[in-house]
Every structure is written in structure tokens, then in C-alpha cells.
PDB file of C-alpha atoms and ligand atoms in Angstrom:
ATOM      1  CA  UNK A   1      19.935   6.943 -13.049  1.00 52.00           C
ATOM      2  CA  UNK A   2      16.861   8.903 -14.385  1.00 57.00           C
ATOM      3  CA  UNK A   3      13.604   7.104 -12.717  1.00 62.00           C
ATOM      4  CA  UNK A   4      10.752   7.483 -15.593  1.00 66.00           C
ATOM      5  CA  UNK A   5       7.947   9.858 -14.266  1.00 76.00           C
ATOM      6  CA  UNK A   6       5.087   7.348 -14.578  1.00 81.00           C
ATOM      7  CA  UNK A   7       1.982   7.286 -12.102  1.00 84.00           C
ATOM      8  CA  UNK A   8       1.280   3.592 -11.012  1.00 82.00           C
ATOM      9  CA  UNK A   9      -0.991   0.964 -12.534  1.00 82.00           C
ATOM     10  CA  UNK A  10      -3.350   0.400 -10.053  1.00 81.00           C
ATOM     11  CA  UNK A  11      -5.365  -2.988  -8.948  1.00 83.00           C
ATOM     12  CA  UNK A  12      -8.885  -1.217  -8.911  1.00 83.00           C
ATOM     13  CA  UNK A  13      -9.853  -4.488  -6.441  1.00 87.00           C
ATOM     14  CA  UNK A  14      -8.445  -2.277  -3.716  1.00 91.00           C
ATOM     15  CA  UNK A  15     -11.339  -0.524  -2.499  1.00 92.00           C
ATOM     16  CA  UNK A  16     -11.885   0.858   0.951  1.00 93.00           C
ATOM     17  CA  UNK A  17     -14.191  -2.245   1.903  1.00 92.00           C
ATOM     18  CA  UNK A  18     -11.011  -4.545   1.289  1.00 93.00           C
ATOM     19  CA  UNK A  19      -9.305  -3.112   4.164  1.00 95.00           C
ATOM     20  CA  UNK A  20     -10.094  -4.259   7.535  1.00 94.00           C
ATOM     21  CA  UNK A  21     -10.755  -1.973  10.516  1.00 92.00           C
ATOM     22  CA  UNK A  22      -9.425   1.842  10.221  1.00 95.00           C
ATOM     23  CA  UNK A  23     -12.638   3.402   9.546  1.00 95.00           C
ATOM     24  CA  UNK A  24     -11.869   5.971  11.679  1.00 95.00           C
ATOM     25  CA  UNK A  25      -8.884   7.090   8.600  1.00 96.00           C
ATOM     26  CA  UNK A  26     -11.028   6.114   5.722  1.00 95.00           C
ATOM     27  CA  UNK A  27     -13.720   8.673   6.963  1.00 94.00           C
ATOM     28  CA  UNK A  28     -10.924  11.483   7.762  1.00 93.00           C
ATOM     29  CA  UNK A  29      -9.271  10.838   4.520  1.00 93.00           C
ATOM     30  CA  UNK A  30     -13.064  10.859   2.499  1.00 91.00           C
ATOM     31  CA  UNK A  31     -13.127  14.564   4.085  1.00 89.00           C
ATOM     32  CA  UNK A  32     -10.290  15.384   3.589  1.00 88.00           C
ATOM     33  CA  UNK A  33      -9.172  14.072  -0.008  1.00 88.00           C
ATOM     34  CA  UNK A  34     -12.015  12.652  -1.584  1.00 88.00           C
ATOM     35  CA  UNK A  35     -14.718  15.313  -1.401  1.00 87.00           C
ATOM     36  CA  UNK A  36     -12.022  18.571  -2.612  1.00 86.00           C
ATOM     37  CA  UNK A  37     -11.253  16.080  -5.193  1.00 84.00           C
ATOM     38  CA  UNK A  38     -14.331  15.306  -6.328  1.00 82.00           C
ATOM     39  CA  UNK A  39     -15.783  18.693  -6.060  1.00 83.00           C
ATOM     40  CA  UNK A  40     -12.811  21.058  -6.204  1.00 82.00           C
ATOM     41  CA  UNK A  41     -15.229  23.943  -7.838  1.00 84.00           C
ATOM     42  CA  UNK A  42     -17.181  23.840  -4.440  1.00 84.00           C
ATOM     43  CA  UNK A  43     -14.077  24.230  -2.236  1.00 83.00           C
ATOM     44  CA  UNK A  44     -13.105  26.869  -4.307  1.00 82.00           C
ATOM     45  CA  UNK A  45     -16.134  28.835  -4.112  1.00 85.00           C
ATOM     46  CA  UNK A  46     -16.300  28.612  -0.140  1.00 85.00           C
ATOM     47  CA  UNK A  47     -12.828  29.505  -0.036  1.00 83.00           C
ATOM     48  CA  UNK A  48     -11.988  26.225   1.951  1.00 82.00           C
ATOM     49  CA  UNK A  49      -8.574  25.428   1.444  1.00 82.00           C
ATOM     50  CA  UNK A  50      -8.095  21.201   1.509  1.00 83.00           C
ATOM     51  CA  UNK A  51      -4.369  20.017   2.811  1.00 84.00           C
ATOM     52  CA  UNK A  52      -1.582  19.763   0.778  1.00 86.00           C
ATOM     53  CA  UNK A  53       0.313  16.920   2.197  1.00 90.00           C
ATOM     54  CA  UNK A  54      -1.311  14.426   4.733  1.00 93.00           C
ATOM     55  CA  UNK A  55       1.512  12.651   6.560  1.00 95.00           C
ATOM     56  CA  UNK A  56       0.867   8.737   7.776  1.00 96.00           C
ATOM     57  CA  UNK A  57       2.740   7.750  10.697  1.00 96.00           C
ATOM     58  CA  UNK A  58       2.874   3.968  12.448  1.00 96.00           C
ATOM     59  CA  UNK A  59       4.413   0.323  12.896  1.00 96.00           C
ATOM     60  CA  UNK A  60       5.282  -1.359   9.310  1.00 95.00           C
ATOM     61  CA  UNK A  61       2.608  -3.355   8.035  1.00 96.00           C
ATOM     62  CA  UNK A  62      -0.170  -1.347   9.445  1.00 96.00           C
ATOM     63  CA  UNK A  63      -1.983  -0.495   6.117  1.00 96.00           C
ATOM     64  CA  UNK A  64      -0.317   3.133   4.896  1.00 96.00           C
ATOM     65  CA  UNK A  65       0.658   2.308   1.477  1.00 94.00           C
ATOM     66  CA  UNK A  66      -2.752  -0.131   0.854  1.00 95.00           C
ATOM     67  CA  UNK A  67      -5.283   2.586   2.040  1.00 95.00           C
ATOM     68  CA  UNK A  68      -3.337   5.465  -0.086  1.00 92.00           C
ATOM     69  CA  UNK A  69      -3.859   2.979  -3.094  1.00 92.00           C
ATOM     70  CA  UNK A  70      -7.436   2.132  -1.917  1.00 93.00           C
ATOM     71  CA  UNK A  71      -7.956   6.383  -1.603  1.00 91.00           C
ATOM     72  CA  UNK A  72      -6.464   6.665  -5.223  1.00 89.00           C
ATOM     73  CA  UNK A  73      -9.166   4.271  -6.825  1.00 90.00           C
ATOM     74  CA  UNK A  74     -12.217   6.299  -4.509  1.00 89.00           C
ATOM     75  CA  UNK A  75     -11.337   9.102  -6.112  1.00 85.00           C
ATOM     76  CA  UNK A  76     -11.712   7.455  -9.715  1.00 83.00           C
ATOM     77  CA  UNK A  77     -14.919   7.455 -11.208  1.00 77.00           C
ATOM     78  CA  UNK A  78     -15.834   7.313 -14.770  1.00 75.00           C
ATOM     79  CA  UNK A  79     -13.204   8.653 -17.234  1.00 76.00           C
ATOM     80  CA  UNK A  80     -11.656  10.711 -14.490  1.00 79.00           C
ATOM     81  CA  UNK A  81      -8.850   8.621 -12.973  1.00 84.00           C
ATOM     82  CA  UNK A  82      -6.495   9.804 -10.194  1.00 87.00           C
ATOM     83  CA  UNK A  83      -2.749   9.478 -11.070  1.00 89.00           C
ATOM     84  CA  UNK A  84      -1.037   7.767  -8.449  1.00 91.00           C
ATOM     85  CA  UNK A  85       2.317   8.195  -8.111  1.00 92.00           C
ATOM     86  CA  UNK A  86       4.656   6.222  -5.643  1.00 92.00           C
ATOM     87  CA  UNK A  87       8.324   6.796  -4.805  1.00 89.00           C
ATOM     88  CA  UNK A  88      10.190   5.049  -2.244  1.00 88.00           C
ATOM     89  CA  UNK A  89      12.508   7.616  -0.033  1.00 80.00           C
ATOM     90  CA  UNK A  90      15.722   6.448  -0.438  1.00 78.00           C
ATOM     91  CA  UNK A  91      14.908   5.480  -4.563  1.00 77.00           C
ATOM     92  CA  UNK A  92      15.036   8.908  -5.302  1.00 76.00           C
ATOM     93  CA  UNK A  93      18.219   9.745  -4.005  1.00 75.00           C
ATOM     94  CA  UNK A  94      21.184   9.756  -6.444  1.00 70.00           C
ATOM     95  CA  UNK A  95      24.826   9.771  -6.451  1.00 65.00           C
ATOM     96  CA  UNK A  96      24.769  13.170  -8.919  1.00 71.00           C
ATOM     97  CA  UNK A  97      24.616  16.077  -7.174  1.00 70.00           C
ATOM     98  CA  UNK A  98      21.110  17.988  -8.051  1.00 77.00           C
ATOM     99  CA  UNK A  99      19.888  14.641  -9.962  1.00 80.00           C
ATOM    100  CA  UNK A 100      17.462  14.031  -6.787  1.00 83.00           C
ATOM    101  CA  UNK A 101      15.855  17.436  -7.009  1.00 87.00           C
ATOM    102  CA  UNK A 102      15.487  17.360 -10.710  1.00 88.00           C
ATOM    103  CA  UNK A 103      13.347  14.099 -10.159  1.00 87.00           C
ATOM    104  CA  UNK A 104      11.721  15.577  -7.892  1.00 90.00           C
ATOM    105  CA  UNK A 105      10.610  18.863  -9.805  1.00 92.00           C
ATOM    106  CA  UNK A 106       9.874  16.515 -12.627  1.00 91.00           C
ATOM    107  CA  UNK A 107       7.708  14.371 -10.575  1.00 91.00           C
ATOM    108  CA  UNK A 108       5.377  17.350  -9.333  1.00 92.00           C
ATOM    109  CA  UNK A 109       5.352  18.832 -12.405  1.00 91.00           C
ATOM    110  CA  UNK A 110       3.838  15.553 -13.695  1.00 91.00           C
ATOM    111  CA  UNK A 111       1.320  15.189 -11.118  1.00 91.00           C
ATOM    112  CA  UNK A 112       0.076  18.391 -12.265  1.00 90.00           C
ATOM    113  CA  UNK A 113       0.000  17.958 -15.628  1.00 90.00           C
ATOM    114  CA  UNK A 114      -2.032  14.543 -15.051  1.00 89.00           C
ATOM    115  CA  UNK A 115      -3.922  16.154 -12.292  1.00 85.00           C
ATOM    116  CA  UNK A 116      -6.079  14.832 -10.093  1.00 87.00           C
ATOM    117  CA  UNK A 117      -3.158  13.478  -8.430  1.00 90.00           C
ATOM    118  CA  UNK A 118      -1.577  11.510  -5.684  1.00 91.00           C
ATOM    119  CA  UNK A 119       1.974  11.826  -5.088  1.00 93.00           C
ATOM    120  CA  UNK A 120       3.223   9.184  -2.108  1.00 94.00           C
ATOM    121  CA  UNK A 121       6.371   8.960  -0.369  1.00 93.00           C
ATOM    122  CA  UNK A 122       6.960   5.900   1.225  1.00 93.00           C
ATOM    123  CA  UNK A 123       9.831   5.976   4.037  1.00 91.00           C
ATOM    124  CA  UNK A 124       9.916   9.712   3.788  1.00 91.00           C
ATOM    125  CA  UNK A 125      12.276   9.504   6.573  1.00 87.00           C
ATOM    126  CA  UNK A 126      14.785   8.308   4.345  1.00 84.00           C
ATOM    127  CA  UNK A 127      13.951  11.108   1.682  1.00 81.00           C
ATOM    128  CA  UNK A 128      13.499  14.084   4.179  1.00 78.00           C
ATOM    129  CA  UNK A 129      15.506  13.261   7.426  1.00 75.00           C
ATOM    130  CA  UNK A 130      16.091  16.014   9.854  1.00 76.00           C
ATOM    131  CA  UNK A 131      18.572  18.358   8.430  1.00 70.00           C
ATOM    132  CA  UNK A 132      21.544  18.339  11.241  1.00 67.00           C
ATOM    133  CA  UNK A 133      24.731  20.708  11.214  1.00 56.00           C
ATOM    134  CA  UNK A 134      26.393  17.690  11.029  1.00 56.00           C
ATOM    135  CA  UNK A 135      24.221  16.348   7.881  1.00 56.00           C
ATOM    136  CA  UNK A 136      25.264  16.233   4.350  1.00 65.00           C
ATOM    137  CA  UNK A 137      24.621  18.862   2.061  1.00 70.00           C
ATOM    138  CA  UNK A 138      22.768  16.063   0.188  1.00 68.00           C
ATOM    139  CA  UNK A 139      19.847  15.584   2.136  1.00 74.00           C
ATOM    140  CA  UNK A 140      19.661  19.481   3.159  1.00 79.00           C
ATOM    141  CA  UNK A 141      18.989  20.017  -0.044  1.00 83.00           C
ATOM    142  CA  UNK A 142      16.569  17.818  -1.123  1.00 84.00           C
ATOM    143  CA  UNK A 143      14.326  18.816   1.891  1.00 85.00           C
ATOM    144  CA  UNK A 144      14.299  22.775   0.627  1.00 87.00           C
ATOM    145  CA  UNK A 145      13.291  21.282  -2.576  1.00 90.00           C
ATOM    146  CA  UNK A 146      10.665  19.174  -1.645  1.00 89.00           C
ATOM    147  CA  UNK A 147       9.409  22.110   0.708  1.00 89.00           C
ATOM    148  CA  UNK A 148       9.644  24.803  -1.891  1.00 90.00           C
ATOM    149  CA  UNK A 149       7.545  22.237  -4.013  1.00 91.00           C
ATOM    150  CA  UNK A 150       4.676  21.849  -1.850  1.00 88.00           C
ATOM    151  CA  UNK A 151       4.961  25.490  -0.707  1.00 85.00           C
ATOM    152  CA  UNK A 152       3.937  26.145  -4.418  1.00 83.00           C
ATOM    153  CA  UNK A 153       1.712  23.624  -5.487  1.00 81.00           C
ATOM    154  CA  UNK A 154      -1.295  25.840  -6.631  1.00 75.00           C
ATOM    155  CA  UNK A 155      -3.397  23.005  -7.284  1.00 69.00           C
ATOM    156  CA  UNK A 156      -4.325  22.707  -3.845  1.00 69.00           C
ATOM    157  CA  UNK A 157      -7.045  19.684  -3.557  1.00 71.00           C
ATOM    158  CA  UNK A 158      -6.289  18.315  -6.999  1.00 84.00           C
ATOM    159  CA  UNK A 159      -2.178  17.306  -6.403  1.00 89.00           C
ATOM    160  CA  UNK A 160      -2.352  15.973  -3.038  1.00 91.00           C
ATOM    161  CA  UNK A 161       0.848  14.699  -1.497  1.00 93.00           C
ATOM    162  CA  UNK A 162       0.551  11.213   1.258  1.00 94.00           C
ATOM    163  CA  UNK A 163       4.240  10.825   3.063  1.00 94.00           C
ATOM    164  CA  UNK A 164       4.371   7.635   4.905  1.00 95.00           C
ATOM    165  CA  UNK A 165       7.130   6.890   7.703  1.00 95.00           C
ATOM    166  CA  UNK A 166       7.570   4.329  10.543  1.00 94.00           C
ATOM    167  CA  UNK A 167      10.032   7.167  12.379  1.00 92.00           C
ATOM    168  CA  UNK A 168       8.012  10.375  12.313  1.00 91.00           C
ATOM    169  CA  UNK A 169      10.336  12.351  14.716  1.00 90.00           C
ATOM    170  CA  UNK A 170      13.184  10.954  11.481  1.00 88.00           C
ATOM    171  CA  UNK A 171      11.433  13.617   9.274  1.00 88.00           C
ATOM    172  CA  UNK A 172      13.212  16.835   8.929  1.00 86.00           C
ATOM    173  CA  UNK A 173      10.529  19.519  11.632  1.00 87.00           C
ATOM    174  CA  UNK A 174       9.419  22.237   8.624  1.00 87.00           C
ATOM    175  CA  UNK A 175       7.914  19.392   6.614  1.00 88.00           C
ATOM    176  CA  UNK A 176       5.029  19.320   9.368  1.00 88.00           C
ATOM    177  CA  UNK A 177       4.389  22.966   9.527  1.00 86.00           C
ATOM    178  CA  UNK A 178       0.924  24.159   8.480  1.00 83.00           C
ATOM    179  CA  UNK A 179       0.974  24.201   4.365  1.00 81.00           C
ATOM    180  CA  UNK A 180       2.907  20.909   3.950  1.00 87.00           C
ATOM    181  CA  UNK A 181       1.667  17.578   5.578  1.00 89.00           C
ATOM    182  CA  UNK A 182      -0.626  19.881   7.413  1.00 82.00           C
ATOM    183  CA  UNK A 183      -2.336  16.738   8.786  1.00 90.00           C
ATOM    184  CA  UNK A 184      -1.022  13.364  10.280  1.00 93.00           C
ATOM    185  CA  UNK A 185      -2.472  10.635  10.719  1.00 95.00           C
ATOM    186  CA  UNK A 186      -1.419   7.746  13.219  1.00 96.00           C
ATOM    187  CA  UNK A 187      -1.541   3.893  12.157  1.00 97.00           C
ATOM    188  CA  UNK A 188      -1.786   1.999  14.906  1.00 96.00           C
ATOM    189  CA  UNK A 189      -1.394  -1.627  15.324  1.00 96.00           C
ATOM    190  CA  UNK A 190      -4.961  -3.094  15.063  1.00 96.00           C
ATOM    191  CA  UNK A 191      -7.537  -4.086  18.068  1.00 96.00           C
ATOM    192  CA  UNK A 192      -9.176  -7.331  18.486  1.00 97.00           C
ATOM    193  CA  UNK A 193     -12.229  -6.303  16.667  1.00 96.00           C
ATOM    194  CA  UNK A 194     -10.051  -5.076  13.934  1.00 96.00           C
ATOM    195  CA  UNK A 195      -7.534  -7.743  13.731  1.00 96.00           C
ATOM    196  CA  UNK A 196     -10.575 -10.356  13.163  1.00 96.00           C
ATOM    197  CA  UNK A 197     -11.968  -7.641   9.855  1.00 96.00           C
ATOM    198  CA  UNK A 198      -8.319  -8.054   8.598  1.00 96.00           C
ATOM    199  CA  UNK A 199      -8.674 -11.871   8.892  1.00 96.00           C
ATOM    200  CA  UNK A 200     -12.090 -11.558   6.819  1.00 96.00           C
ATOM    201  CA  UNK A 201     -10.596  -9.299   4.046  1.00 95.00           C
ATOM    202  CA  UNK A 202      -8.255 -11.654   3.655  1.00 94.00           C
ATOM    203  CA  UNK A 203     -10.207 -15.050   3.854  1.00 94.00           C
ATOM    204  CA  UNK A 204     -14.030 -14.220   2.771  1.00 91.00           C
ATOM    205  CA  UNK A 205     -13.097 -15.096  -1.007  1.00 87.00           C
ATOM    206  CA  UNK A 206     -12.105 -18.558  -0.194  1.00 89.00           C
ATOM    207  CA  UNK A 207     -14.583 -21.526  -1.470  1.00 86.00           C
ATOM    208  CA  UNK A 208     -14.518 -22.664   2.277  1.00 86.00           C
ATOM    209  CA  UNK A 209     -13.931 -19.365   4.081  1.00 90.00           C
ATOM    210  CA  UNK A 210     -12.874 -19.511   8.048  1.00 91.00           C
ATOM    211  CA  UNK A 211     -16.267 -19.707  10.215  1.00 92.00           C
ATOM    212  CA  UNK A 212     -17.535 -16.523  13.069  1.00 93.00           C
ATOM    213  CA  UNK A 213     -15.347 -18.369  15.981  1.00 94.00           C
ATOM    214  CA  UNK A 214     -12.620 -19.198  14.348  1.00 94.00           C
ATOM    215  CA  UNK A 215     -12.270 -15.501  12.893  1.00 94.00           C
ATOM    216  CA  UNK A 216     -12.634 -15.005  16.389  1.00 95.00           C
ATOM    217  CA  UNK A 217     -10.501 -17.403  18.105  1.00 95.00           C
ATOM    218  CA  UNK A 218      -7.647 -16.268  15.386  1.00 95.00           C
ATOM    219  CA  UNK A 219      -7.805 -12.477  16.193  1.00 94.00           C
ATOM    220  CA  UNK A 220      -8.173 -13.262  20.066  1.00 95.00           C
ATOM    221  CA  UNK A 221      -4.493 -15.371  19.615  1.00 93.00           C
ATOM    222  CA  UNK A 222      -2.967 -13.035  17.444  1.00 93.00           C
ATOM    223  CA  UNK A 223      -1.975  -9.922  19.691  1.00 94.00           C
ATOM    224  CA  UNK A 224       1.000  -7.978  18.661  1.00 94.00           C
ATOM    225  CA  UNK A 225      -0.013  -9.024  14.301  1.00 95.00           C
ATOM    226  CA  UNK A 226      -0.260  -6.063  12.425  1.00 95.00           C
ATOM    227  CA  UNK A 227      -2.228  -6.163   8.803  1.00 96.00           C
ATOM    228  CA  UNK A 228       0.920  -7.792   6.654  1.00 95.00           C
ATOM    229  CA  UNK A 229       1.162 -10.304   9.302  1.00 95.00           C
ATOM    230  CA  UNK A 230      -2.163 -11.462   9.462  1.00 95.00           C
ATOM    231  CA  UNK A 231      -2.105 -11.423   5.588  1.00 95.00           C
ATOM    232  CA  UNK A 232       0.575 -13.804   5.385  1.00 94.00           C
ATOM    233  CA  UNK A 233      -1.016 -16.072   8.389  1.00 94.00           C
ATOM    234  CA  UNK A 234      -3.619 -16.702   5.599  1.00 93.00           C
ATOM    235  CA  UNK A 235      -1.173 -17.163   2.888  1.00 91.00           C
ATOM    236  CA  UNK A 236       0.851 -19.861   5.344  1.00 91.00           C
ATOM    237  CA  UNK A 237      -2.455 -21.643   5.688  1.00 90.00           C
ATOM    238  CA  UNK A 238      -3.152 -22.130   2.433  1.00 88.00           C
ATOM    239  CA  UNK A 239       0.009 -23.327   1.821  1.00 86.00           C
ATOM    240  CA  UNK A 240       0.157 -25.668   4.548  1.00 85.00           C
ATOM    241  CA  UNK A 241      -2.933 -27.000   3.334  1.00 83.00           C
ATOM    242  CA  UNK A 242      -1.370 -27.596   0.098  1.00 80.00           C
ATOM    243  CA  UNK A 243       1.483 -29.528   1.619  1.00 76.00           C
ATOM    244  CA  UNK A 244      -1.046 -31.774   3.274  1.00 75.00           C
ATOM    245  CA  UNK A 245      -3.569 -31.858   0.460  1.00 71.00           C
ATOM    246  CA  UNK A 246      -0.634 -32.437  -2.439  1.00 70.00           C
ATOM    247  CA  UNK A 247       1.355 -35.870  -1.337  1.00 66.00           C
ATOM    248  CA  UNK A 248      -2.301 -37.395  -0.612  1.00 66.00           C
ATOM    249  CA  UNK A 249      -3.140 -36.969  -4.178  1.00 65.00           C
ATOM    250  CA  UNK A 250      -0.473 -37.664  -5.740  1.00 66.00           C
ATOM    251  CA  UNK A 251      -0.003 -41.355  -3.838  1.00 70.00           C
ATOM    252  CA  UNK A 252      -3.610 -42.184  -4.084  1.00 72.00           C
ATOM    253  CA  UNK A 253      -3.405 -41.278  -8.028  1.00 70.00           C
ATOM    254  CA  UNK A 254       0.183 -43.399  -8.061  1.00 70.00           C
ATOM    255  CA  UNK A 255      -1.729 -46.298  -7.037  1.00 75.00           C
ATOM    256  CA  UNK A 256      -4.574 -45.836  -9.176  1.00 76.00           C
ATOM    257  CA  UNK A 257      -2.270 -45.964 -11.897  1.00 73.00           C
ATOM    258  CA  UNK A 258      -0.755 -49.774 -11.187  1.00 74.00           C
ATOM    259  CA  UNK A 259      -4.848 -50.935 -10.998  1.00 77.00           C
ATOM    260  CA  UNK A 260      -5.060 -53.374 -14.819  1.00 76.00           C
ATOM    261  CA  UNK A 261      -7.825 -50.931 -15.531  1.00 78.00           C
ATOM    262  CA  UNK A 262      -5.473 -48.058 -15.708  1.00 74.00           C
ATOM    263  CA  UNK A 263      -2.109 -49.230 -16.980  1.00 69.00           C
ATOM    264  CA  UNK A 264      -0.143 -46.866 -19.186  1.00 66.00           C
ATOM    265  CA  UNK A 265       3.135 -48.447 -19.213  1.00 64.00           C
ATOM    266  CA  UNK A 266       3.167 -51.473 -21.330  1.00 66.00           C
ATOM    267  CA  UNK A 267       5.140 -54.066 -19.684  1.00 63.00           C
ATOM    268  CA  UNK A 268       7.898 -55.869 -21.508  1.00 64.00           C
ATOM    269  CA  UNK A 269       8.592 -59.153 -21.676  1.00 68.00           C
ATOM    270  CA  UNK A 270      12.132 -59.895 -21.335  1.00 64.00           C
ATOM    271  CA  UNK A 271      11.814 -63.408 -21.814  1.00 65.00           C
ATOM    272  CA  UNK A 272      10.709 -62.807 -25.780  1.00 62.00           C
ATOM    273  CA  UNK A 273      12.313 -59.591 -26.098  1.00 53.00           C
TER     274      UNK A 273
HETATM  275  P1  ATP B 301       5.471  -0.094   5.594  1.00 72.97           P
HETATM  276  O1  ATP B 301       5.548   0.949   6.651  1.00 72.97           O
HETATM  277  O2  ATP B 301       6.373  -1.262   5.847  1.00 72.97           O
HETATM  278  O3  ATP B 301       5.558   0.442   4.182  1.00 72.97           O
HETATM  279  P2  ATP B 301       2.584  -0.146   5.411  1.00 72.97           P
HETATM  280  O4  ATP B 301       1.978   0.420   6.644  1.00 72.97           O
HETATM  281  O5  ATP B 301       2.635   0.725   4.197  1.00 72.97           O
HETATM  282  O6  ATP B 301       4.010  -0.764   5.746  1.00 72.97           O
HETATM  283  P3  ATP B 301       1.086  -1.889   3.734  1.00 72.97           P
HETATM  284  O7  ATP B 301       2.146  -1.992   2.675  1.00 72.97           O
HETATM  285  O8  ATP B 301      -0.053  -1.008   3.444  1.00 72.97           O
HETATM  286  O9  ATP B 301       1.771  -1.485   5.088  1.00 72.97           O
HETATM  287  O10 ATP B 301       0.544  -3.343   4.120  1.00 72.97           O
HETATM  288  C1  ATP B 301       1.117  -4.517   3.588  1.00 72.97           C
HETATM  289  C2  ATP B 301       0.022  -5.497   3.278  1.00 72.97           C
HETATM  290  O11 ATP B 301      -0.607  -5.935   4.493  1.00 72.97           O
HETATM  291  C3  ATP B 301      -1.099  -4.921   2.431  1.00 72.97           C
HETATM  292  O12 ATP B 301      -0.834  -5.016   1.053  1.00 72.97           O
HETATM  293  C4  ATP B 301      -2.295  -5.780   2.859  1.00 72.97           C
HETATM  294  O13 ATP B 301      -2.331  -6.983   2.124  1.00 72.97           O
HETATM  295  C5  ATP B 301      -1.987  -6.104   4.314  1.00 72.97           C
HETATM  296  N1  ATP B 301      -2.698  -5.170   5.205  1.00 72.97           N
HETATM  297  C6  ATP B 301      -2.156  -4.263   6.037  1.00 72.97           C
HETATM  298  N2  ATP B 301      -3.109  -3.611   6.728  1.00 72.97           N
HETATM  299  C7  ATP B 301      -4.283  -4.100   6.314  1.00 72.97           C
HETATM  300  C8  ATP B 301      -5.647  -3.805   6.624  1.00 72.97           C
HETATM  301  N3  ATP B 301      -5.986  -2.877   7.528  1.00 72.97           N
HETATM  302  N4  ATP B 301      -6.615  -4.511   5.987  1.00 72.97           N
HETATM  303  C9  ATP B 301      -6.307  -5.457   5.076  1.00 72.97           C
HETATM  304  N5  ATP B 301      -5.037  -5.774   4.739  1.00 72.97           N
HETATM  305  C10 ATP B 301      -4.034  -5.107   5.338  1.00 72.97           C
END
């Protein structure tokens, strides 16, 4: 049940300009995460000390995992690429007893070795959960693991770890204490103005994109969408449109086919045959 330590190939397309609204996060997370990873010697010498662990809270859908890929290919440049490394909460857990915490000490110990670094836990709830009296030994566990491991992470600025969760009050208390996901940051489900960017990220490549007012007419109607919904809005159009467009074709090219001009089936005669 050994998950290989690999960071993530990542689609360099996703870029902070190919999500739609949260600027106010981008511009945190540039101070934050970009700028100590960039210049970590500068940090260093000011004896500023950048977060270890930056935890993103919100609805599903509202853009967590897509801007912690986007922030992984900001900090790339040149040669130097950030290893990004993604783990799902529950994936990590394992029916062998100390298997989970072995991963886990492997995995930061890989991040540093391939440092800069990005370590993100998606559904950290289901990784860290609050550790109850009445909780398994399991999950106690883990969470002194995965504390002891950001408590030591030297490289502060270079291995950065992102936790994301839709239940933030889910997440055992001492992995928000100052020194592990020192700073959270709330993803709320987007505004008008914001909803109608989305719509644009997701449409402006199109040969016929969607015009001003119908960008706006769609974000005005679509209250309650968050970023994965509006995304598949576009993909349902274009498939719709393919329903329509497709039978069209294909009768209107049936047809042209029976026209003498066109024949490809020789016809038999059954009278000579
Ligand atoms: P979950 O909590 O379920 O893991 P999440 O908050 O991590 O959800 P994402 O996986 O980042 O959500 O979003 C899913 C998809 O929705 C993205 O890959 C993207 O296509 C689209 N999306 C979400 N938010 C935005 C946004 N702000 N701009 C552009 N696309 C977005």
C-alpha cells in the first residue's frame, strides 16, 4: 500500500490570470509564498520568518486546489521548478499501523530534498480530524506526526505546506496554532463580478467566445454557482451545441450522398445478376 513519493506533473497553462476573481488571495499568497520563495536569501537576512503551512478553508469547488497549482507554476521560473506535491486526506491513511506516518515522513523528507516545495493536503479534515477521547488511536497519531513534521521543517519559505478543507472546525485545534498553518485563508463562493471573470476564463479561448451581456446576463442568473459549476455550465454548452450541431450534419451529408453526383454504392441489378 506504499504511495510512490512523486511531486505532480503540472499543466504550466494554469497561471494566476486563468483564474477568475480572488485577487484578493493571489496577492496574499504572492506575499506570502512567492516572494520568500523567490528570494529566500533576503528573508533570511531580515530575519523575517515566511509561514509554514497556509490553511484554505471554503465551499467545494471554490478554486483551492486550482490556485495552489496556479501558485506552484508562479513560483517556477527558468530551471528552478517548484515540486508540487498533492495528497488527498483520506489516501494516505492505511490499514498498517505506522504505514501512514512513514508516508508521511517520507513525503516531507522528499519535499526537502527537491526543495522549493509545495506539499498540499486536500480534505485535510479527513487526514487530521480533531483528536477526541473517543477517537482512534489511528488518527491521534497521525496528527502528532504531521505536527512534529511541520514543527521541524527548517526550510522555512522553501517547503511550504497548503491544507485545504471544506470543514475547518473538522481539523484537529493544534494544527492552527502559530508555526503550522499559521495563516488561513477563506474561499468564498464568488460575487457577481467574479462569477462573470470565471465565465471568461473559461470561455475567452473559444473561436466564437460569449459576448459583454451575455457574460453578464450568465453571472447575474447564476447565484449560488461556485467556480466548478460554472466550469461545467460551459462544458454543458458546448456539448449541447454538439448535439444540435451533429444530427444536422450528418442528415444533410446523408442526403448529399444519394445526389448521382455523389454515389458510392454501386447499385445492383437484380434483374441481370
Ligand atoms: P474541493 O474542496 O472539492 O477540493 P476546490 O475548492 O479545491 O474544491 P478546485 O478543484 O480548485 O476546487 O476547482 C475545480 C475546478 O473548478 C477547477 O479545476 C477550475 O476548472 C474550476 N474553478 C474553480 N474556481 C475557479 C476560479 N476562481 N476560476 C476559474 N476556474 C475555477
Amino acid at each position: 500500500n506504499i504511495i510512490p513519493i512523486k511531486p505532480e506533473t503540472l499543466d504550466n497553462r494554469i497561471r494566476f490570470n486563468t483564474i477568475g476573481g480572488l485577487d484578493s488571495h493571489i496577492q496574499c499568497l504572492k506575499e506570502m509564498i512567492l516572494l520568500p520563495m523567490m528570494y529566500p536569501e533576503v528573508f533570511k537576512q531580515f530575519h523575517i520568518q515566511p509561514p509554514r503551512g497556509v490553511l484554505f478553508h471554503g465551499p467545494p469547488g471554490t478554486g483551492k486546489t486550482l490556485i495552489a497549482r496556479a501558485l506552484a507554476n508562479e513560483c517556477s521560473f527558468g530551471k528552478r521548478k517548484v515540486s508540487f506535491f498533492l495528497r488527498k486526506g483520506a489516501d494516505l491513511l492505511s490499514k498498517w499501523i505506522g504505514e501512514s506516518e512513514k508516508q508521511l515522513r517520507l513525503l516531507f523528507e522528499q519535499a526537502a530534498e527537491m526543495k522549493p516545495s509545495i506539499i498540499f493536503f486536500d480534505e485535510l479534515d479527513g487526514l487530521a480530524p480533531v483528536r477526541s477521547s473517543r477517537q482512534d488511536q489511528v488518527h491521534a497519531s497521525i496528527v502528532s506526526t504531521l505536527l512534529a513534521l511541520m514543527d521541524g521543517l527548517s526550510d522555512r519559505g522553501e517547503v511550504i505546506v497548503v491544507g485545504a478543507t471544506n470543514r475547518i472546525d473538522a481539523i484537529d485545534p493544534a494544527l492552527r496554532r502559530p508555526g503550522r498553518f499559521d495563516r488561513e485563508l477563506f474561499f468564498p463562493l464568488p460575487s457577481k463580478q467574479e462569477r462573470e471573470e470565471i465565465l471568461n476564463v473559461h470561455t475567452s479561448l473559444w473561436t466564437n467566445p460569449p459576448s459583454k451581456q451575455l457574460l453578464d446576463y450568465l453571472a447575474e442568473n447564476t447565484v449560488g454557482y461556485c467556480g466548478s459549476d460554472l466550469r461545467a455550465l460551459c462544458s454543458e454548452a458546448v456539448i449541447q451545441s454538439f448535439r444540435r450541431t451533429y444530427p444536422q450534419v450528418y442528415n444533410s451529408e446523408f442526403r448529399l450522398l444519394l445526389q448521382p453526383e455523389n454515389v458510392i454504392v454501386e447499385k445492383v441489378d437484380f434483374m441481370r445478376a
